[in-house]
Amino acid sequence: MPRFVEGCFMKPCLIHCSYHKCLTAYYSRVMDVLYNHLMPWGNGFRHFNSFIDHFYDHLGQYKIISVNNHLLDFRRLSNYRITRFIRDPRDLVVSGYLYHKQAIEDWSRIIGPEEEAWETVNGHVPPGMKRTDSYASYLQRLSQDEGLIAEIDFRRHHFKTMATWPSDNPDIMILRYEDIIGDERRAFQTLFSFYDLPWLEKKIGGCLAGMYAAHRF
């Protein structure tokens, strides 16, 4: 068995970090199929949404893990390679606003939520919400301009952490949303090379990345 040191194996912890509406579902789809279905031996891939404490509790227990909407505490990572997907914050706001109005996710339908109820997305409850509102119903009764402002407020924790990620760490690779869309296979082959994965995993993973169109997620 690999040796466990300070929450991470001697081999680098392979970690993916992104933000809500920045290809999280797409990344998870590729990795889940690759490591939990096509190569289902051992603990393959797990996504922790925004449950950061659970993420830290499971460091070193999976081949690849991912978490959203947080800046990591690098003092808790003894050895790591991190990939990040980033997207223009203005696009995140517009995409999130249109998506959340549809009440697709369970948390967006919770009536009168406290912030703890939104832990799965690390969201901030806009002060204009009433006790009879869910986030989706709140956006539905606002004008578009008001709804976009509410989405910015919802993203308060996200934007705070975005500004504090290091930009010059050689163990962190950044891929831009705009560069991934339409070139998914190449983007994931670059990502797999950074992870230093075996040839077969790179090959199959690249094929999966090309097979699933990122824009669907």
PDB file of N, CA, C and O in Angstrom, residues 6 72-78:
ATOM      1  N   GLU A   6       0.510  13.006   6.255  1.00  0.00           N
ATOM      2  CA  GLU A   6      -0.163  14.287   6.468  1.00  0.00           C
ATOM      3  C   GLU A   6      -1.355  14.469   5.541  1.00  0.00           C
ATOM      4  O   GLU A   6      -1.523  15.483   4.876  1.00  0.00           O
ATOM      5  N   LEU A  72      -8.166  26.152  -1.502  1.00  0.00           N
ATOM      6  CA  LEU A  72      -7.655  25.086  -0.648  1.00  0.00           C
ATOM      7  C   LEU A  72      -6.647  25.625   0.354  1.00  0.00           C
ATOM      8  O   LEU A  72      -5.946  26.608   0.104  1.00  0.00           O
ATOM      9  N   ASP A  73      -6.569  24.935   1.481  1.00  0.00           N
ATOM     10  CA  ASP A  73      -5.557  25.217   2.493  1.00  0.00           C
ATOM     11  C   ASP A  73      -4.331  24.368   2.145  1.00  0.00           C
ATOM     12  O   ASP A  73      -4.292  23.179   2.432  1.00  0.00           O
ATOM     13  N   PHE A  74      -3.338  24.985   1.525  1.00  0.00           N
ATOM     14  CA  PHE A  74      -2.190  24.238   1.018  1.00  0.00           C
ATOM     15  C   PHE A  74      -1.340  23.640   2.136  1.00  0.00           C
ATOM     16  O   PHE A  74      -0.556  22.724   1.903  1.00  0.00           O
ATOM     17  N   ARG A  75      -1.496  24.140   3.347  1.00  0.00           N
ATOM     18  CA  ARG A  75      -0.762  23.566   4.480  1.00  0.00           C
ATOM     19  C   ARG A  75      -1.233  22.145   4.783  1.00  0.00           C
ATOM     20  O   ARG A  75      -0.512  21.372   5.416  1.00  0.00           O
ATOM     21  N   ARG A  76      -2.410  21.783   4.316  1.00  0.00           N
ATOM     22  CA  ARG A  76      -2.949  20.450   4.556  1.00  0.00           C
ATOM     23  C   ARG A  76      -2.635  19.491   3.414  1.00  0.00           C
ATOM     24  O   ARG A  76      -3.059  18.334   3.445  1.00  0.00           O
ATOM     25  N   LEU A  77      -1.905  19.964   2.421  1.00  0.00           N
ATOM     26  CA  LEU A  77      -1.546  19.140   1.267  1.00  0.00           C
ATOM     27  C   LEU A  77      -0.037  18.986   1.234  1.00  0.00           C
ATOM     28  O   LEU A  77       0.684  19.923   0.930  1.00  0.00           O
ATOM     29  N   SER A  78       0.445  17.804   1.538  1.00  0.00           N
ATOM     30  CA  SER A  78       1.892  17.606   1.589  1.00  0.00           C
ATOM     31  C   SER A  78       2.499  17.466   0.198  1.00  0.00           C
ATOM     32  O   SER A  78       3.657  17.797  -0.021  1.00  0.00           O
TER      33      SER A  78
END
